[in-house]
Every structure is written in C-alpha cells, then in structure tokens.
C-alpha cells in the first residue's frame, strides 16, 4: 500500500511538472529568423499541417506540442487559412489565437489542379472576403472581362493559391489566374519536344487537361502523355474515360457504364477521333510539361493496377493480359 501511495504521488508530481513545462513552452517567446515573417496557411489544413507550414515558414513551433495546444484550447477545427504576419517574440499561444481569429495579413483563394472551371467559379463565389462582381455572369462574358481571345473558359485558368486584400473584386483573381496560365503555357510551348501532333498551344492545353485527369502519379504523367501522343500519331481513338465523364455533365453520377462509352457527345473520345474540343479541367504545370515533353516510349495503352499506378503496354495483346490481371482478377 505504501508503494502504491508513493507511486501515485510521483505520478501527480510528474503530471504537474509536465503541465508546468507545457505551460512554459506555450508562453515562451519564439525567436524567428527575421523580425517579421509572412507565412501562408493553405485552406483545409489540419493542425499537423498548419504546424508544418509554420515551421517551413520560419515559425519554430513544436508539432506535437502545437497539436496538444490546439486540443487544450479547443480550436483544432477553427484555424483559418490566409497569409499571416508573425513578429519575433510571439508565443505559441498567441500564434494559435491569431490563427483561430483569422487575423490575416491577406486572404487567400486556392484553385486545385484537376478542378473544372465550374468548380473554380463555385469556390470563388463562396469566398466571403472577395467582392463578387461576376456573380451570375455567363462564362463568355467573364472571358471578355479577363481579356481572353476565346469564349471557352475551361482549362484557361492556372490552379494556384492567390493572395488578396479583403474586398478585392473576384475579377482580379480571374485575371491573375488567366494571365498565369498563359505564361505557364507559353513557357511550356517554347520548350516543347519536336514533332508533337499539336497545331497550337491550345491543343497542348487540352492534352494537359487529359493528363491531369488520368493520373495523380507525378512519375506517370510523361508516360500517360506519351500514350495519347502515340495514339494521335497513329490516328487511334484516345478512349479516355475522363472525357466521357466531362461530356456527360450532370448526368454522371459516379459510375461509368458501357452505354455511356457508346453515347456520342463532342467529348466522347471513344466515338470521336482526335482531341476533345476544349480542355476538360484546369491542368497544373507538371501536366503541361508532360504533354509538351512526353516520355520516350512506344506504349499505346495503360490500365490501372488498383494501387494508384498504371501498367503500360505497347500492343493490344499485352494490354488485354494486363486488364485480365489487374481489373478482372485473372492470373
């Protein structure tokens, strides 16, 4: 009994000591590398991700203690995205309070690679810090506002994180995203491989959107682009499911059926040769680069292995064996 009582006392002492150490850490001034630092916290970040972004930006919070502090203060789901200014001497508690209050230097809107323009507009329309001057405006009119030479908006805006002061017109975000896409596309086009089957940079942009939607694996983008380029050169149908899904619009409910592949739309690459008429998503810089410098391969087919990667084949027989193995479960 004496031993149990003593152990209990020691545990209480240890808990108090740990609590005291945690309190001291939470109230201790942080020494930054500069008198002030700007750090951007991305939307939808977890507490762990916020701590990582703070540390990468030069604010040396302890990840585990920072996570514990968020739990103690019950603000784990209240940390807000944006661009923050931190001054040397700020404490972890003050950092947490600043993030929970959303005391931002600038606000952010983040456009994700692979989103459609419809999704991009929805995200911008929902941002409470912007002034919504384009609400209800047809896409073609919006394209005129940004200075575009075509009415089709899909794929024409670069996915990135854009900082802005509160009250900025949403037209400014569209203009910046449009100009950045033009810049990235021009850069990729200038360094393109010879002999590609694209007549214009816009066709390369369309291809980049297909690559963006076909794979989330960075190392496979060049191979996927090569398959599509090889098929174009041989006048083969591209036969890529994301184009069918895009052409179905709101009719797509999450499952692609055989009859969907056989139903003709301007975007169905199972029924129509060549590239679709417009991009099908917003491609990122990696997909642009892959589409204009595809991998050196003769592959004409690929099939998902089920683990996030793909098997590439140079002929139909090999491809059919891969389909049997990875999609039908045959050995």
PDB file of N, CA, C and O in Angstrom, residues 197-255:
ATOM      1  N   UNK A 197       2.057  16.256 -82.138  1.00  0.00           N
ATOM      2  CA  UNK A 197       0.875  16.402 -83.013  1.00  0.00           C
ATOM      3  C   UNK A 197      -0.077  17.502 -82.546  1.00  0.00           C
ATOM      4  O   UNK A 197      -1.291  17.313 -82.525  1.00  0.00           O
ATOM      5  N   UNK A 198       0.482  18.650 -82.136  1.00  0.00           N
ATOM      6  CA  UNK A 198      -0.338  19.784 -81.733  1.00  0.00           C
ATOM      7  C   UNK A 198      -0.091  20.924 -82.712  1.00  0.00           C
ATOM      8  O   UNK A 198       1.045  21.309 -82.951  1.00  0.00           O
ATOM      9  N   UNK A 199      -1.179  21.502 -83.219  1.00  0.00           N
ATOM     10  CA  UNK A 199      -1.032  22.628 -84.137  1.00  0.00           C
ATOM     11  C   UNK A 199      -0.886  23.949 -83.390  1.00  0.00           C
ATOM     12  O   UNK A 199      -0.297  24.898 -83.910  1.00  0.00           O
ATOM     13  N   UNK A 200      -1.405  24.008 -82.148  1.00  0.00           N
ATOM     14  CA  UNK A 200      -1.407  25.252 -81.387  1.00  0.00           C
ATOM     15  C   UNK A 200      -1.148  24.974 -79.909  1.00  0.00           C
ATOM     16  O   UNK A 200      -1.333  23.841 -79.441  1.00  0.00           O
ATOM     17  N   UNK A 201      -0.755  25.988 -79.158  1.00  0.00           N
ATOM     18  CA  UNK A 201      -0.632  25.815 -77.705  1.00  0.00           C
ATOM     19  C   UNK A 201      -1.954  25.392 -77.061  1.00  0.00           C
ATOM     20  O   UNK A 201      -1.940  24.668 -76.053  1.00  0.00           O
ATOM     21  N   UNK A 202      -3.078  25.840 -77.610  1.00  0.00           N
ATOM     22  CA  UNK A 202      -4.376  25.464 -77.047  1.00  0.00           C
ATOM     23  C   UNK A 202      -4.588  23.958 -77.123  1.00  0.00           C
ATOM     24  O   UNK A 202      -5.128  23.348 -76.181  1.00  0.00           O
ATOM     25  N   UNK A 203      -4.159  23.323 -78.197  1.00  0.00           N
ATOM     26  CA  UNK A 203      -4.278  21.867 -78.291  1.00  0.00           C
ATOM     27  C   UNK A 203      -3.405  21.185 -77.239  1.00  0.00           C
ATOM     28  O   UNK A 203      -3.793  20.161 -76.676  1.00  0.00           O
ATOM     29  N   UNK A 204      -2.241  21.759 -76.984  1.00  0.00           N
ATOM     30  CA  UNK A 204      -1.385  21.223 -75.921  1.00  0.00           C
ATOM     31  C   UNK A 204      -2.058  21.383 -74.562  1.00  0.00           C
ATOM     32  O   UNK A 204      -1.932  20.511 -73.684  1.00  0.00           O
ATOM     33  N   UNK A 205      -2.768  22.476 -74.371  1.00  0.00           N
ATOM     34  CA  UNK A 205      -3.507  22.694 -73.125  1.00  0.00           C
ATOM     35  C   UNK A 205      -4.604  21.655 -72.958  1.00  0.00           C
ATOM     36  O   UNK A 205      -4.826  21.139 -71.856  1.00  0.00           O
ATOM     37  N   UNK A 206      -5.282  21.334 -74.053  1.00  0.00           N
ATOM     38  CA  UNK A 206      -6.304  20.280 -73.999  1.00  0.00           C
ATOM     39  C   UNK A 206      -5.673  18.962 -73.568  1.00  0.00           C
ATOM     40  O   UNK A 206      -6.190  18.257 -72.684  1.00  0.00           O
ATOM     41  N   UNK A 207      -4.541  18.622 -74.183  1.00  0.00           N
ATOM     42  CA  UNK A 207      -3.852  17.385 -73.813  1.00  0.00           C
ATOM     43  C   UNK A 207      -3.448  17.398 -72.342  1.00  0.00           C
ATOM     44  O   UNK A 207      -3.592  16.383 -71.632  1.00  0.00           O
ATOM     45  N   UNK A 208      -2.947  18.521 -71.870  1.00  0.00           N
ATOM     46  CA  UNK A 208      -2.524  18.613 -70.470  1.00  0.00           C
ATOM     47  C   UNK A 208      -3.696  18.353 -69.527  1.00  0.00           C
ATOM     48  O   UNK A 208      -3.528  17.742 -68.462  1.00  0.00           O
ATOM     49  N   UNK A 209      -4.893  18.798 -69.919  1.00  0.00           N
ATOM     50  CA  UNK A 209      -6.054  18.547 -69.059  1.00  0.00           C
ATOM     51  C   UNK A 209      -6.405  17.061 -69.013  1.00  0.00           C
ATOM     52  O   UNK A 209      -6.840  16.549 -67.978  1.00  0.00           O
ATOM     53  N   UNK A 210      -6.203  16.350 -70.122  1.00  0.00           N
ATOM     54  CA  UNK A 210      -6.444  14.896 -70.123  1.00  0.00           C
ATOM     55  C   UNK A 210      -5.451  14.191 -69.209  1.00  0.00           C
ATOM     56  O   UNK A 210      -5.813  13.302 -68.428  1.00  0.00           O
ATOM     57  N   UNK A 211      -4.191  14.590 -69.309  1.00  0.00           N
ATOM     58  CA  UNK A 211      -3.158  14.001 -68.452  1.00  0.00           C
ATOM     59  C   UNK A 211      -3.460  14.279 -66.984  1.00  0.00           C
ATOM     60  O   UNK A 211      -3.318  13.403 -66.123  1.00  0.00           O
ATOM     61  N   UNK A 212      -3.897  15.504 -66.701  1.00  0.00           N
ATOM     62  CA  UNK A 212      -4.214  15.884 -65.317  1.00  0.00           C
ATOM     63  C   UNK A 212      -5.298  14.991 -64.731  1.00  0.00           C
ATOM     64  O   UNK A 212      -5.223  14.590 -63.564  1.00  0.00           O
ATOM     65  N   UNK A 213      -6.304  14.663 -65.534  1.00  0.00           N
ATOM     66  CA  UNK A 213      -7.417  13.865 -65.029  1.00  0.00           C
ATOM     67  C   UNK A 213      -7.148  12.371 -65.041  1.00  0.00           C
ATOM     68  O   UNK A 213      -7.814  11.620 -64.328  1.00  0.00           O
ATOM     69  N   UNK A 214      -6.181  11.922 -65.839  1.00  0.00           N
ATOM     70  CA  UNK A 214      -5.940  10.482 -65.975  1.00  0.00           C
ATOM     71  C   UNK A 214      -5.024   9.923 -64.896  1.00  0.00           C
ATOM     72  O   UNK A 214      -5.051   8.725 -64.642  1.00  0.00           O
ATOM     73  N   UNK A 215      -4.196  10.735 -64.275  1.00  0.00           N
ATOM     74  CA  UNK A 215      -3.282  10.191 -63.273  1.00  0.00           C
ATOM     75  C   UNK A 215      -2.958  11.209 -62.202  1.00  0.00           C
ATOM     76  O   UNK A 215      -2.791  12.390 -62.496  1.00  0.00           O
ATOM     77  N   UNK A 216      -2.891  10.720 -60.962  1.00  0.00           N
ATOM     78  CA  UNK A 216      -2.428  11.548 -59.854  1.00  0.00           C
ATOM     79  C   UNK A 216      -0.987  11.257 -59.511  1.00  0.00           C
ATOM     80  O   UNK A 216      -0.430  11.827 -58.572  1.00  0.00           O
ATOM     81  N   UNK A 217      -0.365  10.349 -60.284  1.00  0.00           N
ATOM     82  CA  UNK A 217       1.020   9.963 -60.044  1.00  0.00           C
ATOM     83  C   UNK A 217       1.947  10.846 -60.876  1.00  0.00           C
ATOM     84  O   UNK A 217       1.930  10.790 -62.108  1.00  0.00           O
ATOM     85  N   UNK A 218       2.745  11.644 -60.194  1.00  0.00           N
ATOM     86  CA  UNK A 218       3.624  12.578 -60.904  1.00  0.00           C
ATOM     87  C   UNK A 218       4.567  11.854 -61.862  1.00  0.00           C
ATOM     88  O   UNK A 218       4.817  12.322 -62.974  1.00  0.00           O
ATOM     89  N   UNK A 219       5.073  10.687 -61.442  1.00  0.00           N
ATOM     90  CA  UNK A 219       6.059   9.982 -62.258  1.00  0.00           C
ATOM     91  C   UNK A 219       5.438   9.379 -63.515  1.00  0.00           C
ATOM     92  O   UNK A 219       6.156   8.999 -64.443  1.00  0.00           O
ATOM     93  N   UNK A 220       4.112   9.278 -63.561  1.00  0.00           N
ATOM     94  CA  UNK A 220       3.448   8.658 -64.714  1.00  0.00           C
ATOM     95  C   UNK A 220       2.912   9.667 -65.717  1.00  0.00           C
ATOM     96  O   UNK A 220       2.446   9.277 -66.796  1.00  0.00           O
ATOM     97  N   UNK A 221       2.954  10.947 -65.392  1.00  0.00           N
ATOM     98  CA  UNK A 221       2.360  11.934 -66.293  1.00  0.00           C
ATOM     99  C   UNK A 221       2.993  11.884 -67.684  1.00  0.00           C
ATOM    100  O   UNK A 221       2.313  11.960 -68.700  1.00  0.00           O
ATOM    101  N   UNK A 222       4.321  11.784 -67.727  1.00  0.00           N
ATOM    102  CA  UNK A 222       5.009  11.740 -69.009  1.00  0.00           C
ATOM    103  C   UNK A 222       4.644  10.516 -69.823  1.00  0.00           C
ATOM    104  O   UNK A 222       4.523  10.592 -71.058  1.00  0.00           O
ATOM    105  N   UNK A 223       4.434   9.390 -69.149  1.00  0.00           N
ATOM    106  CA  UNK A 223       4.053   8.161 -69.855  1.00  0.00           C
ATOM    107  C   UNK A 223       2.617   8.229 -70.368  1.00  0.00           C
ATOM    108  O   UNK A 223       2.321   7.794 -71.481  1.00  0.00           O
ATOM    109  N   UNK A 224       1.719   8.771 -69.548  1.00  0.00           N
ATOM    110  CA  UNK A 224       0.328   8.930 -69.979  1.00  0.00           C
ATOM    111  C   UNK A 224       0.252   9.860 -71.189  1.00  0.00           C
ATOM    112  O   UNK A 224      -0.433   9.577 -72.181  1.00  0.00           O
ATOM    113  N   UNK A 225       0.991  10.973 -71.110  1.00  0.00           N
ATOM    114  CA  UNK A 225       1.025  11.900 -72.249  1.00  0.00           C
ATOM    115  C   UNK A 225       1.561  11.202 -73.491  1.00  0.00           C
ATOM    116  O   UNK A 225       1.046  11.399 -74.602  1.00  0.00           O
ATOM    117  N   UNK A 226       2.584  10.377 -73.314  1.00  0.00           N
ATOM    118  CA  UNK A 226       3.176   9.670 -74.452  1.00  0.00           C
ATOM    119  C   UNK A 226       2.174   8.716 -75.100  1.00  0.00           C
ATOM    120  O   UNK A 226       2.114   8.602 -76.332  1.00  0.00           O
ATOM    121  N   UNK A 227       1.382   8.025 -74.288  1.00  0.00           N
ATOM    122  CA  UNK A 227       0.368   7.120 -74.843  1.00  0.00           C
ATOM    123  C   UNK A 227      -0.603   7.904 -75.720  1.00  0.00           C
ATOM    124  O   UNK A 227      -0.908   7.500 -76.851  1.00  0.00           O
ATOM    125  N   UNK A 228      -1.082   9.023 -75.226  1.00  0.00           N
ATOM    126  CA  UNK A 228      -2.038   9.821 -76.002  1.00  0.00           C
ATOM    127  C   UNK A 228      -1.391  10.392 -77.266  1.00  0.00           C
ATOM    128  O   UNK A 228      -2.004  10.409 -78.339  1.00  0.00           O
ATOM    129  N   UNK A 229      -0.154  10.845 -77.150  1.00  0.00           N
ATOM    130  CA  UNK A 229       0.552  11.372 -78.325  1.00  0.00           C
ATOM    131  C   UNK A 229       0.754  10.272 -79.357  1.00  0.00           C
ATOM    132  O   UNK A 229       0.534  10.472 -80.559  1.00  0.00           O
ATOM    133  N   UNK A 230       1.171   9.086 -78.901  1.00  0.00           N
ATOM    134  CA  UNK A 230       1.380   7.965 -79.821  1.00  0.00           C
ATOM    135  C   UNK A 230       0.082   7.573 -80.523  1.00  0.00           C
ATOM    136  O   UNK A 230       0.076   7.247 -81.716  1.00  0.00           O
ATOM    137  N   UNK A 231      -1.021   7.604 -79.792  1.00  0.00           N
ATOM    138  CA  UNK A 231      -2.304   7.248 -80.391  1.00  0.00           C
ATOM    139  C   UNK A 231      -2.745   8.305 -81.420  1.00  0.00           C
ATOM    140  O   UNK A 231      -3.295   7.962 -82.477  1.00  0.00           O
ATOM    141  N   UNK A 232      -2.505   9.575 -81.109  1.00  0.00           N
ATOM    142  CA  UNK A 232      -2.829  10.625 -82.079  1.00  0.00           C
ATOM    143  C   UNK A 232      -2.029  10.440 -83.361  1.00  0.00           C
ATOM    144  O   UNK A 232      -2.566  10.584 -84.472  1.00  0.00           O
ATOM    145  N   UNK A 233      -0.752  10.125 -83.220  1.00  0.00           N
ATOM    146  CA  UNK A 233       0.096   9.942 -84.402  1.00  0.00           C
ATOM    147  C   UNK A 233      -0.377   8.791 -85.267  1.00  0.00           C
ATOM    148  O   UNK A 233      -0.267   8.821 -86.493  1.00  0.00           O
ATOM    149  N   UNK A 234      -0.926   7.749 -84.632  1.00  0.00           N
ATOM    150  CA  UNK A 234      -1.399   6.578 -85.371  1.00  0.00           C
ATOM    151  C   UNK A 234      -2.880   6.689 -85.748  1.00  0.00           C
ATOM    152  O   UNK A 234      -3.464   5.739 -86.252  1.00  0.00           O
ATOM    153  N   UNK A 235      -3.478   7.866 -85.456  1.00  0.00           N
ATOM    154  CA  UNK A 235      -4.889   8.116 -85.736  1.00  0.00           C
ATOM    155  C   UNK A 235      -5.796   7.115 -85.020  1.00  0.00           C
ATOM    156  O   UNK A 235      -6.853   6.712 -85.533  1.00  0.00           O
ATOM    157  N   UNK A 236      -5.370   6.722 -83.818  1.00  0.00           N
ATOM    158  CA  UNK A 236      -6.185   5.858 -82.980  1.00  0.00           C
ATOM    159  C   UNK A 236      -7.079   6.726 -82.093  1.00  0.00           C
ATOM    160  O   UNK A 236      -6.726   7.865 -81.756  1.00  0.00           O
ATOM    161  N   UNK A 237      -8.223   6.206 -81.704  1.00  0.00           N
ATOM    162  CA  UNK A 237      -9.072   6.901 -80.747  1.00  0.00           C
ATOM    163  C   UNK A 237      -8.350   6.998 -79.403  1.00  0.00           C
ATOM    164  O   UNK A 237      -7.678   6.048 -78.981  1.00  0.00           O
ATOM    165  N   UNK A 238      -8.508   8.109 -78.716  1.00  0.00           N
ATOM    166  CA  UNK A 238      -7.841   8.278 -77.419  1.00  0.00           C
ATOM    167  C   UNK A 238      -8.475   7.402 -76.345  1.00  0.00           C
ATOM    168  O   UNK A 238      -7.796   6.905 -75.457  1.00  0.00           O
ATOM    169  N   UNK A 239      -9.792   7.248 -76.380  1.00  0.00           N
ATOM    170  CA  UNK A 239     -10.520   6.350 -75.472  1.00  0.00           C
ATOM    171  C   UNK A 239     -10.135   6.583 -74.011  1.00  0.00           C
ATOM    172  O   UNK A 239      -9.695   5.674 -73.308  1.00  0.00           O
ATOM    173  N   UNK A 240     -10.328   7.804 -73.554  1.00  0.00           N
ATOM    174  CA  UNK A 240     -10.027   8.141 -72.164  1.00  0.00           C
ATOM    175  C   UNK A 240     -11.320   8.488 -71.428  1.00  0.00           C
ATOM    176  O   UNK A 240     -12.087   9.360 -71.850  1.00  0.00           O
ATOM    177  N   UNK A 241     -11.580   7.785 -70.331  1.00  0.00           N
ATOM    178  CA  UNK A 241     -12.841   7.919 -69.603  1.00  0.00           C
ATOM    179  C   UNK A 241     -13.138   9.338 -69.114  1.00  0.00           C
ATOM    180  O   UNK A 241     -14.308   9.755 -69.150  1.00  0.00           O
ATOM    181  N   UNK A 242     -12.150  10.101 -68.618  1.00  0.00           N
ATOM    182  CA  UNK A 242     -12.485  11.443 -68.117  1.00  0.00           C
ATOM    183  C   UNK A 242     -13.158  12.342 -69.140  1.00  0.00           C
ATOM    184  O   UNK A 242     -13.960  13.210 -68.775  1.00  0.00           O
ATOM    185  N   UNK A 243     -12.859  12.148 -70.431  1.00  0.00           N
ATOM    186  CA  UNK A 243     -13.535  12.974 -71.442  1.00  0.00           C
ATOM    187  C   UNK A 243     -15.005  12.600 -71.543  1.00  0.00           C
ATOM    188  O   UNK A 243     -15.868  13.464 -71.725  1.00  0.00           O
ATOM    189  N   UNK A 244     -15.305  11.315 -71.425  1.00  0.00           N
ATOM    190  CA  UNK A 244     -16.700  10.857 -71.464  1.00  0.00           C
ATOM    191  C   UNK A 244     -17.472  11.449 -70.283  1.00  0.00           C
ATOM    192  O   UNK A 244     -18.586  11.959 -70.425  1.00  0.00           O
ATOM    193  N   UNK A 245     -16.835  11.375 -69.107  1.00  0.00           N
ATOM    194  CA  UNK A 245     -17.464  11.899 -67.886  1.00  0.00           C
ATOM    195  C   UNK A 245     -17.725  13.400 -68.026  1.00  0.00           C
ATOM    196  O   UNK A 245     -18.803  13.887 -67.677  1.00  0.00           O
ATOM    197  N   UNK A 246     -16.763  14.117 -68.570  1.00  0.00           N
ATOM    198  CA  UNK A 246     -16.931  15.562 -68.739  1.00  0.00           C
ATOM    199  C   UNK A 246     -18.087  15.854 -69.704  1.00  0.00           C
ATOM    200  O   UNK A 246     -18.908  16.748 -69.458  1.00  0.00           O
ATOM    201  N   UNK A 247     -18.161  15.096 -70.777  1.00  0.00           N
ATOM    202  CA  UNK A 247     -19.220  15.300 -71.750  1.00  0.00           C
ATOM    203  C   UNK A 247     -20.600  14.964 -71.217  1.00  0.00           C
ATOM    204  O   UNK A 247     -21.609  15.510 -71.690  1.00  0.00           O
ATOM    205  N   UNK A 248     -20.679  14.095 -70.208  1.00  0.00           N
ATOM    206  CA  UNK A 248     -21.965  13.739 -69.614  1.00  0.00           C
ATOM    207  C   UNK A 248     -22.502  14.848 -68.712  1.00  0.00           C
ATOM    208  O   UNK A 248     -23.706  14.938 -68.494  1.00  0.00           O
ATOM    209  N   UNK A 249     -21.624  15.673 -68.191  1.00  0.00           N
ATOM    210  CA  UNK A 249     -22.056  16.761 -67.320  1.00  0.00           C
ATOM    211  C   UNK A 249     -22.748  16.243 -66.075  1.00  0.00           C
ATOM    212  O   UNK A 249     -22.262  15.314 -65.414  1.00  0.00           O
ATOM    213  N   UNK A 250     -23.908  16.819 -65.763  1.00  0.00           N
ATOM    214  CA  UNK A 250     -24.641  16.444 -64.550  1.00  0.00           C
ATOM    215  C   UNK A 250     -25.262  15.050 -64.639  1.00  0.00           C
ATOM    216  O   UNK A 250     -25.768  14.535 -63.630  1.00  0.00           O
ATOM    217  N   UNK A 251     -25.249  14.437 -65.814  1.00  0.00           N
ATOM    218  CA  UNK A 251     -25.790  13.081 -65.947  1.00  0.00           C
ATOM    219  C   UNK A 251     -24.876  12.038 -65.305  1.00  0.00           C
ATOM    220  O   UNK A 251     -25.312  10.930 -65.006  1.00  0.00           O
ATOM    221  N   UNK A 252     -23.608  12.412 -65.098  1.00  0.00           N
ATOM    222  CA  UNK A 252     -22.676  11.465 -64.480  1.00  0.00           C
ATOM    223  C   UNK A 252     -22.941  11.406 -62.982  1.00  0.00           C
ATOM    224  O   UNK A 252     -22.953  12.434 -62.292  1.00  0.00           O
ATOM    225  N   UNK A 253     -23.147  10.189 -62.478  1.00  0.00           N
ATOM    226  CA  UNK A 253     -23.491  10.008 -61.065  1.00  0.00           C
ATOM    227  C   UNK A 253     -22.420   9.250 -60.288  1.00  0.00           C
ATOM    228  O   UNK A 253     -22.665   8.815 -59.175  1.00  0.00           O
ATOM    229  N   UNK A 254     -21.250   9.078 -60.884  1.00  0.00           N
ATOM    230  CA  UNK A 254     -20.173   8.392 -60.182  1.00  0.00           C
ATOM    231  C   UNK A 254     -19.837   7.028 -60.731  1.00  0.00           C
ATOM    232  O   UNK A 254     -18.858   6.407 -60.307  1.00  0.00           O
ATOM    233  N   UNK A 255     -20.615   6.559 -61.660  1.00  0.00           N
ATOM    234  CA  UNK A 255     -20.376   5.236 -62.258  1.00  0.00           C
ATOM    235  C   UNK A 255     -20.490   5.345 -63.767  1.00  0.00           C
ATOM    236  O   UNK A 255     -21.484   5.862 -64.289  1.00  0.00           O
TER     237      UNK A 255
END
